[in-house]
Coordinates of C-alpha atoms and ligand atoms in Angstrom, one line a residue:
M683 CA 4.2 83.3 89.2
T684 CA 6.4 83.3 86.2
N685 CA 10.0 83.0 85.2
Q686 CA 9.7 85.7 82.9
I687 CA 10.7 89.0 84.6
S688 CA 9.6 91.6 82.2
A689 CA 10.1 95.2 82.6
S690 CA 6.9 95.7 80.6
G691 CA 4.9 93.0 82.3
T692 CA 5.7 93.3 85.9
G693 CA 3.2 95.8 86.9
R694 CA 0.3 94.3 85.1
A695 CA 1.4 90.7 86.0
A696 CA 1.2 91.6 89.7
L697 CA -2.0 93.2 89.4
R698 CA -3.5 90.1 87.6
A699 CA -2.0 87.7 90.1
F700 CA -3.7 89.8 92.7
V701 CA -6.9 89.5 90.7
A702 CA -6.6 85.8 90.3
L703 CA -6.0 85.4 94.1
V704 CA -9.0 87.4 94.9
L705 CA -11.1 85.5 92.3
S706 CA -10.1 82.1 93.4
A707 CA -10.7 83.0 97.0
L708 CA -14.4 84.2 96.0
C709 CA -14.4 80.5 94.7
G710 CA -16.1 80.5 91.3
L711 CA -17.8 83.9 91.7
S712 CA -15.8 85.1 88.7
A713 CA -18.1 83.1 86.5
L714 CA -21.2 84.6 88.1
F715 CA -19.9 88.0 87.4
G716 CA -18.8 87.1 83.9
V717 CA -15.2 87.9 84.5
S718 CA -13.3 85.6 82.4
G719 CA -10.9 83.3 84.3
A720 CA -8.6 83.9 81.3
N721 CA -8.1 87.3 82.7
A722 CA -6.4 85.9 85.7
Q723 CA -4.2 83.2 83.9
D724 CA -3.2 85.1 80.8
V725 CA 0.3 85.3 79.8
D726 CA 1.4 89.0 79.1
L727 CA 2.8 88.6 75.6
L728 CA 2.7 91.0 72.5
I729 CA 1.0 88.9 69.8
N730 CA 0.8 89.0 66.0
V731 CA 4.3 90.5 65.6
D732 CA 3.9 89.8 61.9
N733 CA 1.5 92.5 61.3
R734 CA 3.3 95.1 63.6
E735 CA 6.0 97.6 62.7
T736 CA 9.1 96.0 63.4
V737 CA 12.8 96.3 63.0
S738 CA 14.7 93.1 62.6
L739 CA 17.7 92.4 64.6
D740 CA 18.4 89.0 62.6
G741 CA 21.7 88.6 61.0
D742 CA 25.2 88.1 62.3
W743 CA 25.5 88.4 66.3
R744 CA 29.0 88.3 68.0
T745 CA 29.2 85.4 70.3
I746 CA 31.3 84.2 73.2
V747 CA 31.3 80.6 74.1
D748 CA 31.5 80.4 77.9
P749 CA 31.4 76.9 79.3
Y750 CA 32.4 78.1 82.8
E751 CA 30.0 81.0 82.8
V752 CA 32.6 83.5 83.7
G753 CA 30.6 86.1 82.2
Y754 CA 27.9 85.6 84.9
Y755 CA 29.6 84.1 88.1
D756 CA 32.5 85.3 89.7
Y757 CA 35.5 82.8 90.8
R758 CA 33.7 82.0 94.0
W759 CA 30.6 80.9 91.9
H760 CA 28.6 84.0 93.1
P761 CA 26.1 85.2 90.4
S762 CA 26.7 88.7 89.5
Q763 CA 23.7 91.0 89.5
W764 CA 24.4 92.5 86.4
G765 CA 26.3 89.9 84.3
F766 CA 30.0 90.7 83.9
F767 CA 29.6 90.2 80.1
R768 CA 26.7 92.6 79.8
D769 CA 28.4 94.9 77.8
D770 CA 32.1 95.7 76.6
T771 CA 31.7 99.1 75.5
Q772 CA 32.4 102.5 77.3
R773 CA 34.9 101.1 79.7
D774 CA 38.0 103.0 80.8
K775 CA 41.1 101.6 79.2
S776 CA 43.0 100.8 82.4
Q777 CA 40.2 98.4 83.2
L778 CA 40.7 94.6 83.3
I779 CA 38.5 92.9 80.7
E780 CA 39.2 89.5 79.6
Y781 CA 36.7 89.3 76.9
S782 CA 35.8 91.1 73.8
F783 CA 32.6 90.8 71.8
D784 CA 34.1 92.9 68.9
R785 CA 37.0 90.3 68.4
S786 CA 34.8 87.2 68.8
P787 CA 33.3 85.0 66.2
Q788 CA 29.8 85.6 64.8
L789 CA 26.7 83.3 64.7
K790 CA 23.7 83.7 62.6
V791 CA 20.3 84.7 64.3
P792 CA 17.9 82.9 63.8
G793 CA 19.8 79.8 64.1
D794 CA 21.0 77.2 66.4
W795 CA 24.8 77.2 67.5
N796 CA 25.3 73.3 66.9
T797 CA 25.0 73.2 63.0
Q798 CA 26.9 76.5 62.5
R799 CA 30.2 75.5 64.1
D800 CA 31.7 72.0 64.2
D801 CA 33.1 72.8 67.7
L802 CA 29.6 73.5 69.0
Y803 CA 27.9 70.4 67.7
Y804 CA 27.6 68.8 71.1
Y805 CA 27.8 71.9 73.1
E806 CA 25.5 72.3 76.0
G807 CA 26.2 75.5 78.1
T808 CA 26.2 79.1 77.9
V809 CA 26.8 81.3 74.8
W810 CA 26.8 85.2 75.0
Y811 CA 25.4 87.0 71.9
R812 CA 25.7 90.7 71.2
K813 CA 24.1 92.8 68.5
K814 CA 24.7 96.5 68.2
F815 CA 22.1 98.5 66.2
D816 CA 21.3 102.2 65.7
F817 CA 17.9 103.6 66.6
T818 CA 16.1 106.9 66.7
K819 CA 13.1 106.9 69.1
R820 CA 10.0 108.6 68.3
S821 CA 8.3 110.5 71.1
D822 CA 4.9 109.1 70.5
E823 CA 5.9 105.4 70.6
R824 CA 6.6 102.3 72.7
V825 CA 9.3 99.9 71.7
F826 CA 9.5 96.2 72.6
L827 CA 12.5 93.7 72.2
Y828 CA 10.9 90.5 71.1
F829 CA 12.3 87.1 70.8
G830 CA 10.6 84.4 68.9
A831 CA 12.6 81.8 71.2
A832 CA 15.9 81.3 72.9
N833 CA 16.7 77.6 74.1
Y834 CA 16.7 77.2 76.9
D835 CA 17.4 80.0 79.6
A836 CA 17.9 83.5 78.5
R837 CA 19.2 86.6 80.4
V838 CA 18.8 89.7 78.3
Y839 CA 20.6 93.0 78.7
L840 CA 20.3 96.3 76.9
N841 CA 23.0 98.9 77.0
G842 CA 24.4 97.1 80.2
E843 CA 21.0 96.9 82.0
Q844 CA 19.3 93.7 82.7
L845 CA 15.9 93.4 81.2
G846 CA 14.9 90.1 82.5
R847 CA 15.0 86.2 82.1
H848 CA 13.2 83.8 80.1
I849 CA 13.1 80.0 80.6
G850 CA 11.8 77.5 77.9
G851 CA 13.3 76.9 74.7
F852 CA 10.4 77.3 72.3
T853 CA 8.2 80.1 73.1
P854 CA 8.3 83.9 72.5
F855 CA 9.0 86.6 75.0
D856 CA 9.2 90.5 75.0
F857 CA 10.6 93.3 77.1
E858 CA 9.5 96.8 77.0
V859 CA 12.6 98.8 76.1
T860 CA 11.0 102.3 75.3
D861 CA 13.1 104.2 78.1
K862 CA 16.1 102.2 77.7
L863 CA 16.9 102.7 74.2
Q864 CA 19.4 105.5 73.3
D865 CA 19.3 107.6 70.2
G866 CA 22.2 106.2 68.2
E867 CA 24.1 103.1 68.9
N868 CA 22.5 100.5 71.2
S869 CA 23.8 97.1 72.3
V870 CA 21.9 94.0 73.2
V871 CA 23.5 91.1 75.1
V872 CA 21.8 87.8 75.7
K873 CA 23.2 84.9 77.7
V874 CA 21.9 81.8 76.3
D875 CA 22.2 78.6 78.3
N876 CA 20.7 75.3 77.1
K877 CA 22.1 72.9 79.7
R878 CA 19.5 70.2 80.5
Y879 CA 18.1 69.7 83.9
Q880 CA 16.1 67.1 85.7
D881 CA 13.4 69.3 86.8
A882 CA 13.3 71.4 83.7
V883 CA 10.7 71.2 80.8
P884 CA 11.6 69.2 78.8
T885 CA 13.8 67.2 81.3
I886 CA 17.3 65.7 80.9
N887 CA 16.0 62.8 78.7
T888 CA 14.5 63.4 75.3
D889 CA 14.7 61.9 71.6
W890 CA 15.7 65.1 69.8
W891 CA 18.6 67.4 69.6
N892 CA 19.0 69.9 72.2
Y893 CA 19.7 72.8 69.6
G894 CA 20.9 75.9 71.5
G895 CA 20.9 79.5 70.9
L896 CA 18.7 82.4 69.6
T897 CA 17.0 79.9 67.4
R898 CA 14.1 82.1 66.2
R899 CA 13.8 85.7 65.0
V900 CA 14.8 88.7 67.2
M901 CA 13.1 92.3 66.7
L902 CA 12.1 95.4 68.0
V903 CA 8.5 96.1 67.8
R904 CA 7.2 99.8 67.6
T905 CA 3.7 100.5 68.9
P906 CA 1.9 103.6 69.7
R907 CA 1.9 104.7 73.4
T908 CA -1.5 103.1 73.8
Y909 CA -1.8 99.9 71.7
V910 CA -3.5 96.7 71.2
R911 CA -1.4 93.9 72.9
D912 CA -3.4 90.8 72.7
Y913 CA -6.8 89.4 71.5
M914 CA -8.8 86.4 70.8
I915 CA -11.3 86.4 67.8
Q916 CA -12.8 83.2 67.1
L917 CA -16.3 81.6 66.5
D918 CA -18.4 80.6 69.7
P919 CA -18.2 77.0 69.4
R920 CA -21.7 76.8 71.0
D921 CA -23.1 79.4 68.4
P922 CA -21.2 79.5 65.3
G923 CA -23.2 82.3 63.9
K924 CA -21.4 84.5 66.4
I925 CA -17.8 85.7 67.0
K926 CA -17.0 85.8 70.6
G927 CA -13.6 86.8 72.2
W928 CA -12.0 89.6 73.8
V929 CA -9.3 92.5 73.2
Q930 CA -6.5 93.5 75.6
V931 CA -5.4 97.1 75.2
A932 CA -2.2 98.4 77.0
G933 CA -0.3 101.5 77.6
D934 CA -1.1 105.1 78.7
E935 CA -5.0 105.0 78.4
P936 CA -6.0 101.4 78.3
S937 CA -9.6 102.3 78.8
R938 CA -11.1 103.3 75.6
L939 CA -13.0 102.3 72.5
V940 CA -12.1 99.4 70.3
T941 CA -13.6 98.6 67.1
V942 CA -13.3 94.9 65.8
S943 CA -14.3 94.6 62.2
I944 CA -14.1 92.3 59.1
P945 CA -14.1 94.9 56.3
D946 CA -15.0 92.1 53.5
T947 CA -18.2 91.2 55.3
G948 CA -19.5 94.3 57.0
I949 CA -19.1 92.7 60.4
S950 CA -18.3 95.4 63.0
T951 CA -18.7 96.1 66.7
T952 CA -17.2 98.7 69.0
V953 CA -16.7 97.7 72.7
K954 CA -15.3 99.8 75.6
T955 CA -12.2 98.3 77.5
D956 CA -12.2 98.5 81.3
D957 CA -9.5 100.1 83.3
E958 CA -7.3 97.1 82.7
G959 CA -7.7 97.5 78.9
R960 CA -9.9 94.5 78.6
A961 CA -13.3 94.1 76.8
N962 CA -15.3 91.1 75.7
V963 CA -16.2 90.9 72.0
V964 CA -19.5 89.3 70.9
V965 CA -20.9 89.9 67.5
D966 CA -23.3 88.4 64.9
A967 CA -21.2 86.9 62.1
P968 CA -23.7 85.9 59.5
G969 CA -22.7 84.4 56.1
L970 CA -19.0 84.0 57.1
E971 CA -17.3 81.6 54.7
L972 CA -15.8 79.0 56.9
W973 CA -12.2 78.0 57.1
T974 CA -11.6 74.3 55.8
P975 CA -8.5 72.3 54.6
E976 CA -10.1 72.3 51.0
H977 CA -11.0 76.3 51.3
P978 CA -8.7 77.9 53.9
R979 CA -10.4 81.2 53.7
L980 CA -8.7 83.8 56.0
Y981 CA -10.4 87.4 56.5
D982 CA -8.6 90.4 57.4
V983 CA -9.7 91.3 60.9
L984 CA -9.2 94.9 62.1
I985 CA -8.8 95.7 65.5
E986 CA -8.8 99.6 65.9
T987 CA -8.4 102.1 68.7
A988 CA -7.7 105.8 68.6
G989 CA -4.1 106.0 67.2
H990 CA -3.6 102.0 66.5
A991 CA -5.1 99.9 63.9
L992 CA -3.8 96.3 63.9
I993 CA -4.7 93.8 61.3
D994 CA -4.6 90.0 61.4
Q995 CA -5.6 87.3 58.9
I996 CA -8.1 85.0 60.7
G997 CA -10.0 82.0 59.6
F998 CA -13.3 81.0 61.3
R999 CA -14.3 77.5 61.9
T1000 CA -15.6 75.1 64.7
I1001 CA -14.0 72.0 66.0
T1002 CA -16.0 69.7 68.4
T1003 CA -16.4 66.1 68.9
K1004 CA -19.5 63.7 68.8
G1005 CA -18.8 60.2 70.2
H1006 CA -15.8 58.9 68.3
Q1007 CA -15.9 61.6 65.8
I1008 CA -14.1 64.8 65.4
L1009 CA -16.3 67.5 63.8
L1010 CA -14.9 70.3 61.7
N1011 CA -17.6 72.9 61.3
G1012 CA -20.1 70.1 62.3
E1013 CA -18.9 67.7 59.9
P1014 CA -17.0 64.4 60.6
V1015 CA -13.2 64.8 59.6
F1016 CA -10.6 61.9 59.5
L1017 CA -7.1 63.4 60.5
R1018 CA -4.9 62.5 57.9
G1019 CA -1.7 63.4 59.7
V1020 CA 1.9 63.2 60.1
C1021 CA 4.3 64.0 63.0
I1022 CA 6.8 66.7 62.4
H1023 CA 9.8 67.8 64.5
E1024 CA 11.1 71.3 63.9
E1025 CA 14.3 69.9 62.2
A1026 CA 14.9 72.2 59.1
P1027 CA 14.3 70.3 55.8
L1028 CA 17.2 69.6 53.4
R1029 CA 19.7 71.8 55.4
T1030 CA 19.2 70.4 59.0
G1031 CA 19.4 72.2 62.3
R1032 CA 16.4 74.0 63.9
A1033 CA 14.1 75.1 61.3
C1034 CA 13.5 78.8 61.5
T1035 CA 12.4 80.2 58.1
V1036 CA 9.0 80.5 56.3
E1037 CA 10.6 78.2 53.5
D1038 CA 11.3 75.4 56.2
A1039 CA 7.6 75.6 57.1
R1040 CA 6.6 75.4 53.4
T1041 CA 8.8 72.5 52.6
S1042 CA 7.7 70.3 55.6
L1043 CA 4.0 71.3 55.0
G1044 CA 4.4 70.7 51.3
W1045 CA 5.3 67.1 51.9
A1046 CA 2.4 66.5 54.3
K1047 CA 0.1 67.6 51.5
D1048 CA 1.9 65.6 49.1
M1049 CA 1.1 62.6 51.3
N1050 CA -2.6 63.7 50.8
G1051 CA -2.4 64.9 54.3
N1052 CA -4.7 67.4 56.1
F1053 CA -3.2 67.5 59.5
V1054 CA 0.1 67.8 61.2
R1055 CA 1.2 66.9 64.8
L1056 CA 3.9 69.5 65.7
A1057 CA 5.9 67.4 68.0
H1058 CA 7.2 67.9 70.8
Y1059 CA 7.1 71.5 71.7
C1060 CA 5.8 74.8 70.3
H1061 CA 7.1 75.3 66.6
Q1062 CA 7.8 78.6 65.2
E1063 CA 4.8 81.1 64.5
Q1064 CA 5.6 80.9 60.6
M1065 CA 4.7 77.2 60.8
L1066 CA 1.2 78.1 62.1
R1067 CA 0.7 81.0 59.8
E1068 CA 1.6 78.7 56.8
A1069 CA -0.8 75.9 58.0
D1070 CA -3.6 78.6 58.2
R1071 CA -2.8 79.6 54.5
E1072 CA -2.4 76.0 53.3
G1073 CA -5.4 74.7 55.1
I1074 CA -3.5 72.1 57.4
L1075 CA -5.0 71.3 60.8
V1076 CA -2.6 71.2 63.5
W1077 CA -1.9 69.5 66.9
A1078 CA 0.2 71.8 68.9
E1079 CA 2.1 70.6 72.0
V1080 CA 4.3 71.6 75.0
P1081 CA 7.4 69.6 76.0
V1082 CA 5.9 67.7 78.8
Y1083 CA 7.8 64.6 77.6
W1084 CA 8.2 61.3 79.4
T1085 CA 9.4 61.7 82.9
I1086 CA 8.9 65.3 84.2
S1087 CA 9.5 66.0 87.9
W1088 CA 5.7 65.7 88.6
D1089 CA 6.0 66.6 92.3
N1090 CA 8.1 69.9 91.7
K1091 CA 6.0 73.0 91.9
D1092 CA 8.5 75.1 89.9
T1093 CA 8.4 72.4 87.2
Y1094 CA 4.6 72.5 87.1
E1095 CA 4.9 76.5 86.9
N1096 CA 7.3 76.2 84.2
A1097 CA 5.1 73.9 82.1
R1098 CA 2.1 75.9 82.7
R1099 CA 3.6 79.2 81.5
Q1100 CA 5.1 77.4 78.4
L1101 CA 1.7 76.2 77.6
G1102 CA 0.2 79.8 78.3
E1103 CA 2.8 81.4 75.9
M1104 CA 2.1 78.9 73.2
V1105 CA -1.8 79.1 73.4
T1106 CA -1.4 82.9 73.6
R1107 CA 0.7 83.2 70.6
D1108 CA -1.5 80.8 68.4
R1109 CA -5.0 80.9 69.7
N1110 CA -6.1 83.1 66.6
R1111 CA -4.9 80.4 64.1
A1112 CA -7.8 78.5 62.5
C1113 CA -5.2 75.6 61.8
V1114 CA -4.8 74.8 65.6
I1115 CA -7.5 72.4 66.6
L1116 CA -5.8 70.4 69.3
W1117 CA -3.6 71.5 72.2
S1118 CA -1.6 68.7 73.7
V1119 CA -0.4 68.8 77.2
A1120 CA 1.9 65.7 77.3
N1121 CA 3.5 62.9 75.5
E1122 CA 3.9 59.2 76.8
T1123 CA 3.8 60.0 80.5
P1124 CA 3.8 57.2 82.9
N1125 CA 0.9 57.2 85.3
S1126 CA 1.0 58.4 89.1
D1127 CA -1.2 60.6 91.3
A1128 CA 1.4 63.4 91.0
R1129 CA 1.3 63.1 87.2
M1130 CA -2.5 63.1 87.1
K1131 CA -2.4 66.3 89.3
F1132 CA 0.3 68.1 87.0
L1133 CA -1.5 67.1 83.9
T1134 CA -5.1 67.9 84.9
G1135 CA -3.8 71.4 86.1
L1136 CA -2.4 71.8 82.5
I1137 CA -5.7 70.7 80.9
D1138 CA -7.5 73.1 83.1
T1139 CA -5.2 76.0 82.3
C1140 CA -5.7 75.2 78.5
R1141 CA -9.5 75.2 78.6
T1142 CA -9.4 78.5 80.6
L1143 CA -7.0 80.2 78.1
D1144 CA -8.9 78.9 75.1
P1145 CA -12.4 77.4 75.5
T1146 CA -12.8 77.0 71.7
R1147 CA -10.3 74.0 70.9
L1148 CA -9.9 70.4 71.9
V1149 CA -7.4 69.0 74.5
T1150 CA -5.6 66.0 73.7
A1151 CA -2.3 64.2 75.0
A1152 CA -0.3 61.2 73.5
L1153 CA -0.9 58.4 75.8
E1154 CA 0.3 54.7 75.8
K1155 CA -1.6 51.6 75.2
S1156 CA -1.6 48.3 77.2
Y1157 CA -2.4 44.7 76.5
Q1158 CA -5.1 42.5 77.7
G1159 CA -3.9 39.0 76.7
D1160 CA -1.6 38.6 73.6
S1161 CA -3.7 40.4 71.0
T1162 CA -6.2 42.7 72.6
V1163 CA -4.8 46.3 72.9
V1164 CA -6.7 48.7 75.2
I1165 CA -6.5 52.4 75.9
N1166 CA -7.0 52.7 79.6
D1167 CA -4.9 55.7 80.8
P1168 CA -6.9 57.4 83.5
L1169 CA -6.0 60.8 82.0
G1170 CA -8.3 60.0 79.0
D1171 CA -11.3 60.8 81.2
H1172 CA -10.1 64.3 81.2
L1173 CA -9.3 64.8 77.5
D1174 CA -11.4 65.7 74.5
V1175 CA -9.5 63.5 72.1
I1176 CA -7.3 60.6 73.0
G1177 CA -3.9 60.6 71.3
C1178 CA -2.3 57.1 71.4
N1179 CA 1.6 56.3 70.4
E1180 CA 2.1 52.7 69.4
Y1181 CA 5.1 51.0 67.9
I1182 CA 3.4 47.7 66.9
G1183 CA 5.6 46.2 64.4
W1184 CA 8.9 47.9 65.6
Y1185 CA 9.6 48.1 69.3
D1186 CA 6.7 45.6 69.9
G1187 CA 6.5 42.5 67.6
M1188 CA 7.7 42.1 63.9
P1189 CA 6.1 44.0 61.0
D1190 CA 3.3 41.5 60.7
K1191 CA 2.0 41.9 64.1
P1192 CA -0.3 45.0 63.6
A1193 CA -2.6 43.1 61.3
R1194 CA -3.3 40.5 64.2
V1195 CA -4.1 42.8 67.2
R1196 CA -7.4 44.1 68.1
W1197 CA -8.3 47.4 69.8
Q1198 CA -10.7 48.3 72.4
S1199 CA -11.5 51.8 73.8
T1200 CA -13.4 52.0 77.1
L1201 CA -14.2 55.7 76.3
D1202 CA -16.7 57.4 73.9
K1203 CA -14.2 59.7 72.6
P1204 CA -12.2 60.0 69.2
V1205 CA -9.0 58.2 69.1
I1206 CA -6.1 59.4 67.0
F1207 CA -2.8 57.2 66.7
S1208 CA -0.6 60.0 67.4
E1209 CA 2.7 57.9 66.7
F1210 CA 3.4 54.7 64.9
G1211 CA 6.1 53.5 62.4
G1212 CA 9.7 52.2 62.5
G1213 CA 13.2 53.1 61.2
A1214 CA 14.7 52.8 57.9
L1215 CA 17.9 54.2 56.0
Y1216 CA 16.8 55.6 52.8
G1217 CA 18.1 53.6 49.9
L1218 CA 18.9 50.6 52.0
H1219 CA 17.1 47.4 50.4
A1220 CA 16.8 43.8 51.2
D1221 CA 13.9 41.5 52.2
D1222 CA 11.2 42.8 54.5
R1223 CA 12.5 40.9 57.5
T1224 CA 15.8 42.8 57.5
R1225 CA 15.6 45.5 59.7
W1226 CA 16.5 49.3 58.9
T1227 CA 15.8 48.6 55.1
E1228 CA 12.8 50.5 53.4
E1229 CA 11.1 47.1 52.9
F1230 CA 10.9 46.4 56.7
Q1231 CA 9.5 49.8 57.4
A1232 CA 7.1 49.6 54.5
D1233 CA 5.7 46.2 55.7
I1234 CA 5.1 47.7 59.1
Y1235 CA 3.0 50.5 57.5
R1236 CA 1.1 48.1 55.3
N1237 CA 0.0 45.9 58.4
Q1238 CA -0.7 49.1 60.2
V1239 CA -2.9 50.5 57.6
E1240 CA -4.7 46.8 57.7
M1241 CA -5.3 47.4 61.3
F1242 CA -6.6 50.9 60.9
R1243 CA -9.4 49.6 59.0
E1244 CA -10.7 47.5 61.8
I1245 CA -11.0 50.2 64.2
D1246 CA -14.3 52.0 64.3
F1247 CA -13.1 54.6 66.9
L1248 CA -10.3 56.0 65.1
A1249 CA -10.6 59.5 64.0
G1250 CA -6.9 59.9 62.7
T1251 CA -3.6 58.8 62.1
C1252 CA -0.2 60.4 62.5
P1253 CA 3.0 58.3 61.6
W1254 CA 6.1 59.1 63.3
I1255 CA 7.7 61.0 61.4
L1256 CA 7.8 63.1 58.5
M1257 CA 11.6 63.4 58.1
D1258 CA 14.6 61.8 59.8
F1259 CA 15.9 64.0 62.7
R1260 CA 18.8 64.4 64.7
S1261 CA 18.9 62.6 68.0
P1262 CA 22.1 61.8 70.2
R1263 CA 20.3 58.8 71.5
R1264 CA 20.7 57.2 68.0
T1265 CA 24.1 56.0 67.6
L1266 CA 24.1 53.0 65.3
P1267 CA 27.1 53.4 62.9
D1268 CA 26.4 53.5 59.2
I1269 CA 22.5 53.5 59.9
Q1270 CA 21.7 56.0 62.5
D1271 CA 24.9 58.2 63.0
G1272 CA 22.9 60.4 65.3
W1273 CA 19.7 60.3 63.3
N1274 CA 16.4 59.0 64.3
R1275 CA 15.7 57.1 61.1
K1276 CA 11.8 56.8 61.5
G1277 CA 11.3 59.3 58.8
L1278 CA 9.0 58.7 55.8
I1279 CA 11.5 61.1 54.1
S1280 CA 15.4 61.3 54.6
E1281 CA 16.9 64.5 55.8
R1282 CA 17.9 65.1 52.2
G1283 CA 14.3 65.0 51.2
E1284 CA 14.3 61.3 49.7
K1285 CA 11.0 59.6 50.0
K1286 CA 11.2 56.2 51.4
E1287 CA 8.7 53.3 50.2
A1288 CA 6.6 53.8 53.4
F1289 CA 5.7 57.4 52.3
G1290 CA 3.9 55.8 49.3
I1291 CA 2.0 53.5 51.5
M1292 CA 0.7 56.4 53.7
R1293 CA -0.1 58.3 50.6
A1294 CA -2.2 55.6 49.1
F1295 CA -4.1 55.2 52.4
Y1296 CA -4.7 59.1 52.8
G1297 CA -5.8 59.0 49.1
E1298 CA -8.5 56.5 49.9
K1299 CA -9.6 58.3 52.9
L1300 CA -9.9 61.6 51.0
R1301 CA -12.1 60.0 48.3
E1302 CA -14.3 58.6 51.2
Q1303 CA -14.9 61.9 52.3
E1304 CA -15.6 63.6 48.9
Ligands
LIG2121 C1 8.3 57.8 70.9 C2 8.6 59.2 71.2 C3 9.3 60.0 70.4 C4 10.5 59.2 69.7 C5 9.9 57.9 69.2 C6 10.9 56.8 68.7 O1 7.4 57.1 71.6 O2 7.3 59.9 71.5 O3 9.7 61.3 70.6 O4 11.2 59.7 69.0 O5 9.1 57.2 70.0 O6 11.5 57.0 67.7 O7 11.0 55.8 69.5

């Protein structure tokens, strides 16, 4: 069922898989009995680590670059059950050991390896990481080893023992280590491998840098023996006067009373979890100040059970559609968006800090924006937390990009699990309004089956948000553009990527085309734009100049004004980002130059055009 072999999750996951099997055999009876399908599909993940007691393992880690994977396979290429490099301590002195963490160089965690060492710039393969730390366990606690993300395939060992493996470069995972920690010194070793494979998610072919390593924070999370593990506390989209959701308790005594309250409002309810630690929560929520981009009100929400009180900062709002409109709290909203890659502003490399998140979102706001598309994979949790605080709506997405192996069952399970981990981590964030299941995927029966499966998973895990995907356009005649991808029937909001004026015609073309949509659904232009090197100037028919790019934007904006079903726009992209596909010397040099801002933070002319357009949209809405 899952590629994550977790010491903590195995028992519960097996039980859930069994429950899932029985429920599906009963063919829909689950709904009848009020058992949420979410139970059966849930990903077992410790959420809200920001508000838990943690011990950071960030900082310098010893690392061994291992392109031949000698730390894992023997010379006959047989995998070692335990990983040869799992630990280099406590061996007898006559033993032949041909590696040493202690004498190997260090890399910073969180961080990609590519931008920390010149010799690792293009490296795709295995790097072993090792961190030693002191710990003293308390008798009444559980401890989890938590990774924000490791790109792409991570095998984790603690004190020489394998904890498990996680596949997927952008989502978190954890292992319970309560009984594996030693008082005093401990050693955690991780084999991180970022090789690309045809049947992986994403596949071999993308347009971004394959940054490898422990790219996000690593920590120990301490909880009581019985603890709140996961929950969903959101407004009921059908009855916004109510909060509806569920809590998941885990540990020694999962069946117990749990109180969910919002101290600022007097809202409070107590529920009893079942033997699996689960309880539904429904409570009247009168008088809540709704979360909006203008007033992103977050409430402290307390989830308490005997011995454990967990707090979260949650905003309450609804997101629905009506015909061509997207409604936020029942009111039409135009999404003044921009796409963002997780490329660190100003210093480059994989973004991994709150400051990185603040800079990118600050630029989006500076453009008069209210929306970001976090392309093309799940971004760090701090980005969502910051968007919640700043009032920026979010499109969140999985790396189902271009040409995935649609027929491969493992590829599907991999994508489904990554989607599940993303939704599980972020479904309490008010900022997230759209889950996206794919980007520019050519149509086929196998693709339809794969993606409709992901859409169903998404709706099961989170019935409160809208589901979208970035589709492609097609032409009828020379100048009529239609969106007729059959996947549109299954989505709530249609994302459409179009590069009219860049890959498709010259910059003046957008103003000459007419758009048609066959579906009575909101459409967002989820990508458009063109490349320019910051500071390169000439006439507006010279490619790569700021003028050429600006002209595309000017004509795109003209085109937008004529489209009555348009619910938002999302230029590609906020900042130039590294991509090995982009090799043109003196212009690209390994960078996709479609940014409205250079990697050094310099704004190109086109930025001003979007800023002016969004300024107009903002005034229309006021
Ligand atoms: C696209 C892709 C995006 C690319 C962009 C480009 O359609 O969705 O990932 O980076 O075009 O620059 O060509």
